Short mmCIF file of C-alpha atoms (C1' of nucleotides) in Angstrom, two decimals:
data_model
loop_
_atom_site.label_atom_id
_atom_site.label_comp_id
_atom_site.label_asym_id
_atom_site.label_seq_id
_atom_site.Cartn_x
_atom_site.Cartn_y
_atom_site.Cartn_z
CA MET A 1 -7.28 14.91 12.71
CA THR A 2 -8.86 12.77 15.70
CA ASN A 3 -8.07 9.76 13.49
CA PRO A 4 -6.73 7.03 15.95
CA LEU A 5 -4.50 5.37 13.02
CA THR A 6 -1.64 7.38 13.01
CA PRO A 7 -1.47 10.58 10.78
CA ALA A 8 1.60 11.10 9.09
CA ALA A 9 2.57 13.93 11.55
CA SER A 10 3.17 11.56 14.27
CA TRP A 11 5.22 8.93 12.40
CA PRO A 12 7.75 7.87 15.01
CA ARG A 13 11.33 8.98 14.90
CA THR A 14 12.87 6.48 17.57
CA GLU A 15 12.55 2.71 18.11
CA ALA A 16 11.14 3.34 21.17
CA ASP A 17 8.08 5.36 20.05
CA ALA A 18 7.65 2.72 16.92
CA GLU A 19 7.37 -0.21 19.51
CA ALA A 20 4.86 1.79 21.48
CA GLU A 21 3.01 2.70 18.42
CA GLN A 22 3.02 -1.37 17.45
CA GLN A 23 1.53 -1.98 20.98
CA ARG A 24 -1.22 0.75 20.73
CA LEU A 25 -2.22 -0.79 17.16
CA ARG A 26 -2.02 -4.22 17.86
CA PRO A 27 -5.47 -4.94 19.61
CA LEU A 28 -7.19 -3.03 16.73
CA VAL A 29 -6.00 -5.74 14.16
CA ASP A 30 -9.03 -7.70 12.51
CA ARG A 31 -7.38 -11.33 12.26
CA ASP A 32 -10.42 -13.07 10.98
CA GLY A 33 -11.82 -11.20 7.94
CA PRO A 34 -13.20 -12.93 6.05
CA GLY A 35 -12.37 -10.32 3.42
CA PRO A 36 -12.85 -10.85 -0.24
CA SER A 37 -12.74 -14.09 -1.71
CA VAL A 38 -11.38 -15.03 -4.87
CA ALA A 39 -14.56 -15.85 -6.20
CA ASP A 40 -15.60 -12.18 -5.40
CA GLY A 41 -13.36 -10.90 -8.26
CA GLY A 42 -12.52 -7.19 -7.89
CA THR A 43 -9.04 -6.08 -7.54
CA VAL A 44 -5.84 -6.65 -5.74
CA ALA A 45 -2.93 -4.49 -5.25
CA GLY A 46 0.61 -5.47 -5.01
CA VAL A 47 3.19 -3.10 -2.92
CA ASP A 48 6.84 -2.93 -2.86
CA VAL A 49 9.72 -0.62 -2.14
CA ALA A 50 13.40 -0.08 -3.36
CA TYR A 51 16.12 1.82 -1.66
CA ASP A 52 19.12 3.84 -2.71
CA ASP A 53 20.78 4.14 0.68
CA GLN A 54 23.72 6.25 -0.83
CA ARG A 55 21.22 8.92 -1.92
CA ASP A 56 18.94 8.36 1.05
CA LEU A 57 15.91 7.80 -1.36
CA VAL A 58 12.99 5.18 -1.33
CA ALA A 59 10.68 4.29 -4.25
CA ALA A 60 7.36 2.82 -3.71
CA ALA A 61 5.12 1.02 -6.42
CA ALA A 62 1.40 -0.12 -6.14
CA VAL A 63 0.09 -2.37 -8.89
CA VAL A 64 -3.55 -3.03 -9.15
CA LEU A 65 -4.49 -6.29 -10.85
CA ASP A 66 -7.87 -7.74 -11.86
CA VAL A 67 -8.37 -10.70 -9.51
CA ALA A 68 -10.25 -12.68 -12.47
CA THR A 69 -7.97 -12.02 -15.29
CA LEU A 70 -4.76 -10.75 -13.52
CA ARG A 71 -4.44 -8.20 -15.91
CA THR A 72 -2.98 -4.68 -14.80
CA VAL A 73 -5.77 -2.12 -14.00
CA GLU A 74 -3.68 0.50 -12.76
CA GLN A 75 -0.38 1.43 -11.30
CA ALA A 76 1.38 4.32 -9.28
CA THR A 77 4.65 5.20 -7.73
CA ALA A 78 6.06 7.56 -5.34
CA VAL A 79 9.77 8.64 -4.39
CA SER A 80 10.79 10.35 -1.16
CA ARG A 81 13.61 10.26 1.64
CA VAL A 82 14.08 7.35 3.79
CA ALA A 83 11.88 7.97 6.95
CA PHE A 84 13.29 5.17 9.38
CA PRO A 85 16.51 2.88 9.27
CA TYR A 86 15.90 -0.92 9.08
CA VAL A 87 15.34 -2.51 12.36
CA PRO A 88 13.94 -6.06 12.38
CA GLY A 89 10.62 -5.97 13.64
CA LEU A 90 10.08 -2.26 12.64
CA LEU A 91 9.94 -2.68 9.05
CA ALA A 92 6.77 -0.89 8.53
CA PHE A 93 8.10 2.35 9.58
CA ARG A 94 10.72 2.18 6.94
CA GLU A 95 8.37 1.05 4.09
CA LEU A 96 4.86 2.53 4.74
CA PRO A 97 5.30 6.19 4.39
CA ALA A 98 6.32 5.74 0.49
CA VAL A 99 3.74 2.98 0.26
CA LEU A 100 0.88 5.14 1.41
CA ASP A 101 2.08 7.95 -0.82
CA ALA A 102 1.85 5.66 -3.92
CA LEU A 103 -1.63 3.93 -2.89
CA ALA A 104 -2.74 7.69 -2.65
CA ARG A 105 -2.01 8.33 -6.06
CA LEU A 106 -4.19 5.51 -7.65
CA ARG A 107 -7.62 6.66 -8.89
CA THR A 108 -9.27 3.74 -7.26
CA ALA A 109 -8.75 2.18 -4.01
CA PRO A 110 -8.28 -1.58 -4.39
CA ASP A 111 -10.21 -4.22 -2.75
CA LEU A 112 -7.45 -6.01 -1.33
CA ILE A 113 -3.70 -5.47 -0.83
CA VAL A 114 -0.67 -7.90 -0.74
CA CYS A 115 2.39 -7.00 1.16
CA ASP A 116 5.94 -8.23 0.69
CA GLY A 117 6.68 -9.55 4.06
CA TYR A 118 4.65 -10.63 7.28
CA GLY A 119 1.23 -9.43 8.99
CA ILE A 120 0.49 -11.09 12.41
CA ALA A 121 3.69 -13.33 12.04
CA HIS A 122 5.61 -10.68 13.92
CA PRO A 123 7.09 -10.49 17.59
CA ARG A 124 4.13 -7.91 18.50
CA ARG A 125 1.66 -9.44 15.66
CA LEU A 126 1.90 -6.11 14.08
CA GLY A 127 4.00 -6.88 10.85
CA LEU A 128 3.77 -4.88 7.64
CA ALA A 129 0.50 -6.18 6.38
CA SER A 130 -1.41 -5.69 9.66
CA HIS A 131 -0.17 -2.23 9.92
CA LEU A 132 -0.77 -1.19 6.14
CA GLY A 133 -4.28 -2.94 6.58
CA LEU A 134 -5.20 -0.77 9.64
CA LEU A 135 -3.79 2.45 8.40
CA THR A 136 -5.77 1.89 4.93
CA GLY A 137 -8.90 0.15 6.45
CA ILE A 138 -8.25 -2.34 3.43
CA PRO A 139 -8.30 -5.95 3.51
CA CYS A 140 -4.57 -6.84 3.56
CA PHE A 141 -2.32 -9.86 4.11
CA GLY A 142 1.57 -10.74 3.62
CA VAL A 143 3.37 -13.24 1.43
CA ALA A 144 7.10 -13.62 2.68
CA LYS A 145 10.12 -15.22 0.91
CA THR A 146 11.94 -16.61 4.09
CA ALA A 147 10.53 -18.00 7.39
CA PHE A 148 13.84 -17.11 9.65
CA THR A 149 12.63 -17.43 13.30
CA PHE A 150 9.48 -19.15 12.51
CA THR A 151 9.13 -22.85 12.33
CA HIS A 152 7.11 -25.16 10.08
CA GLN A 153 6.97 -28.93 8.78
CA PRO A 154 7.87 -28.87 5.10
CA PRO A 155 4.81 -28.87 3.03
CA GLY A 156 4.00 -31.65 0.56
CA PRO A 157 5.33 -31.41 -2.73
CA HIS A 158 2.62 -29.90 -4.83
CA ARG A 159 1.19 -26.58 -5.53
CA GLY A 160 -1.17 -26.03 -2.92
CA ASP A 161 0.21 -27.90 -0.12
CA ARG A 162 0.61 -26.13 3.19
CA THR A 163 1.62 -26.53 6.74
CA PRO A 164 1.15 -24.05 9.69
CA LEU A 165 3.63 -21.56 10.38
CA LEU A 166 4.58 -21.44 14.00
CA ASP A 167 5.82 -18.83 16.43
CA GLY A 168 6.66 -21.10 19.23
CA GLY A 169 3.46 -22.81 19.99
CA GLU A 170 1.24 -20.09 18.23
CA ASP A 171 -0.12 -20.34 14.85
CA VAL A 172 0.78 -17.15 12.76
CA GLY A 173 0.32 -18.18 9.22
CA ARG A 174 1.23 -20.91 6.53
CA ALA A 175 4.11 -22.21 4.59
CA LEU A 176 2.24 -22.54 1.29
CA ARG A 177 3.68 -24.23 -1.83
CA THR A 178 2.73 -22.29 -4.67
CA ARG A 179 4.62 -24.30 -7.56
CA ASP A 180 5.46 -28.04 -7.54
CA GLY A 181 8.80 -28.82 -6.06
CA VAL A 182 9.59 -25.03 -5.27
CA LYS A 183 10.41 -23.50 -2.05
CA PRO A 184 7.38 -22.57 -0.05
CA VAL A 185 6.05 -18.93 0.55
CA TYR A 186 5.07 -17.82 3.91
CA VAL A 187 1.56 -16.54 4.01
CA SER A 188 0.39 -14.66 7.08
CA THR A 189 -3.03 -12.50 7.69
CA GLY A 190 -2.61 -8.83 7.95
CA HIS A 191 -6.02 -7.28 8.50
CA ALA A 192 -9.51 -7.77 7.79
CA VAL A 193 -8.75 -10.98 5.66
CA SER A 194 -9.06 -14.56 6.70
CA LEU A 195 -5.78 -16.84 6.42
CA ASP A 196 -7.59 -19.30 4.06
CA HIS A 197 -8.74 -16.41 1.72
CA ALA A 198 -5.31 -15.11 1.87
CA CYS A 199 -3.98 -18.61 0.82
CA ALA A 200 -6.51 -18.67 -1.99
CA HIS A 201 -5.47 -15.33 -3.24
CA THR A 202 -1.63 -16.49 -3.03
CA LEU A 203 -2.37 -19.55 -5.35
CA ASN A 204 -4.70 -17.43 -7.66
CA LEU A 205 -2.00 -15.04 -8.05
CA THR A 206 0.83 -17.65 -8.80
CA PRO A 207 -0.13 -19.39 -12.19
CA ARG A 208 3.40 -19.65 -13.13
CA HIS A 209 5.84 -18.24 -10.61
CA ARG A 210 6.69 -18.76 -6.84
CA LEU A 211 5.93 -15.14 -5.93
CA PRO A 212 2.42 -13.48 -6.71
CA GLU A 213 2.21 -11.50 -9.73
CA THR A 214 1.06 -8.45 -7.72
CA THR A 215 4.77 -8.83 -5.81
CA ARG A 216 6.78 -9.31 -9.09
CA GLU A 217 5.13 -6.43 -10.78
CA ALA A 218 5.52 -3.89 -7.91
CA ASP A 219 8.86 -4.95 -7.39
CA SER A 220 9.86 -4.18 -10.88
CA LEU A 221 8.08 -1.08 -11.13
CA CYS A 222 9.60 0.44 -7.96
CA ARG A 223 13.06 -0.37 -9.09
CA ARG A 224 12.39 1.60 -12.45
CA ALA A 225 10.96 4.40 -10.38
CA LEU A 226 14.05 4.53 -8.16
CA ALA A 227 16.39 4.37 -11.32
CA ALA A 228 14.34 7.14 -12.98
CA ALA A 229 14.57 9.41 -9.70
CA VAL A 230 18.42 8.77 -9.49
CA ARG A 231 18.75 9.70 -13.35
CA ALA A 232 16.66 12.91 -12.65
CA GLY A 233 19.28 13.66 -10.16
CA GLN A 234 17.92 13.69 -6.48
"C1'" DG B 1 24.89 -15.92 27.31
"C1'" DC B 2 25.19 -13.56 22.44
"C1'" DG B 3 23.55 -12.32 18.26
"C1'" DA B 4 20.46 -12.93 14.49
"C1'" DC B 5 16.08 -11.41 12.74
"C1'" DA B 6 10.49 -9.65 7.01
"C1'" DG B 7 12.68 -6.01 3.43
"C1'" DA C 1 17.00 -4.21 0.86
"C1'" DT C 2 21.77 -4.41 -1.73
"C1'" DC C 3 26.56 -5.57 -3.68
"C1'" DT C 4 26.81 -8.59 -8.57
"C1'" DT C 5 28.30 -12.72 -14.43
"C1'" DG C 6 27.36 -16.02 -16.35
"C1'" DT C 7 24.26 -19.69 -17.13
"C1'" DC C 8 20.79 -23.59 -17.15
"C1'" DG C 9 16.02 -24.26 -18.26
"C1'" DC C 10 11.03 -23.52 -19.65
#
DNA sequence: GCGACAG
DNA sequence: ATCTTGTCGC
């Protein structure tokens, strides 16, 4: 009720309010962590969202994996109405309400969360992963598939090779090669986890694909949840 | 200068 | 994100 971290009741409805909310939360982000290391084991959750714009529906999924074995420990989904349009820089306001619902349905909170998108690599340094980390208090980082406005030197050709991800002159993340000879992913700190630990977890989660297992499983699950909701007729 | 811009 | 077939490869 006096929680400074945005109760659902105050979710912004306009772009101006959303940007103001980002400016308010920005100084609260912990960029250094260190957060859990891979050696600490524990659990890591992946979250993702799918949309049906025709029916105004959004489905979110949270999939929890064991860090050491990559086995699925638990999963949850949530379906609701879209709460915000897609606006570059304001993605969190579109995705997070459903994601928070899905996370709330887990029996046990994960030790770490991986987002499909950016953390502090963001115009106001408050991308999806930073925002979700603040709202949950759980260490969180982002793995994005495209660099778009950010610049970077191409990483070496091998898995594990990395270069700085730059926003102008500012270092905001890493371009990280997760598979030999495959296009890199873009890792950025979200909240309460260091960039080094985020990159180590990303490599741990990519034993055979470019994208983390967490992201792949959450993506597939939220699509199934959306299809099921449509089938049930909403 | 204008538009594009994570998903 | 989503619209969308087949196809090459591990």
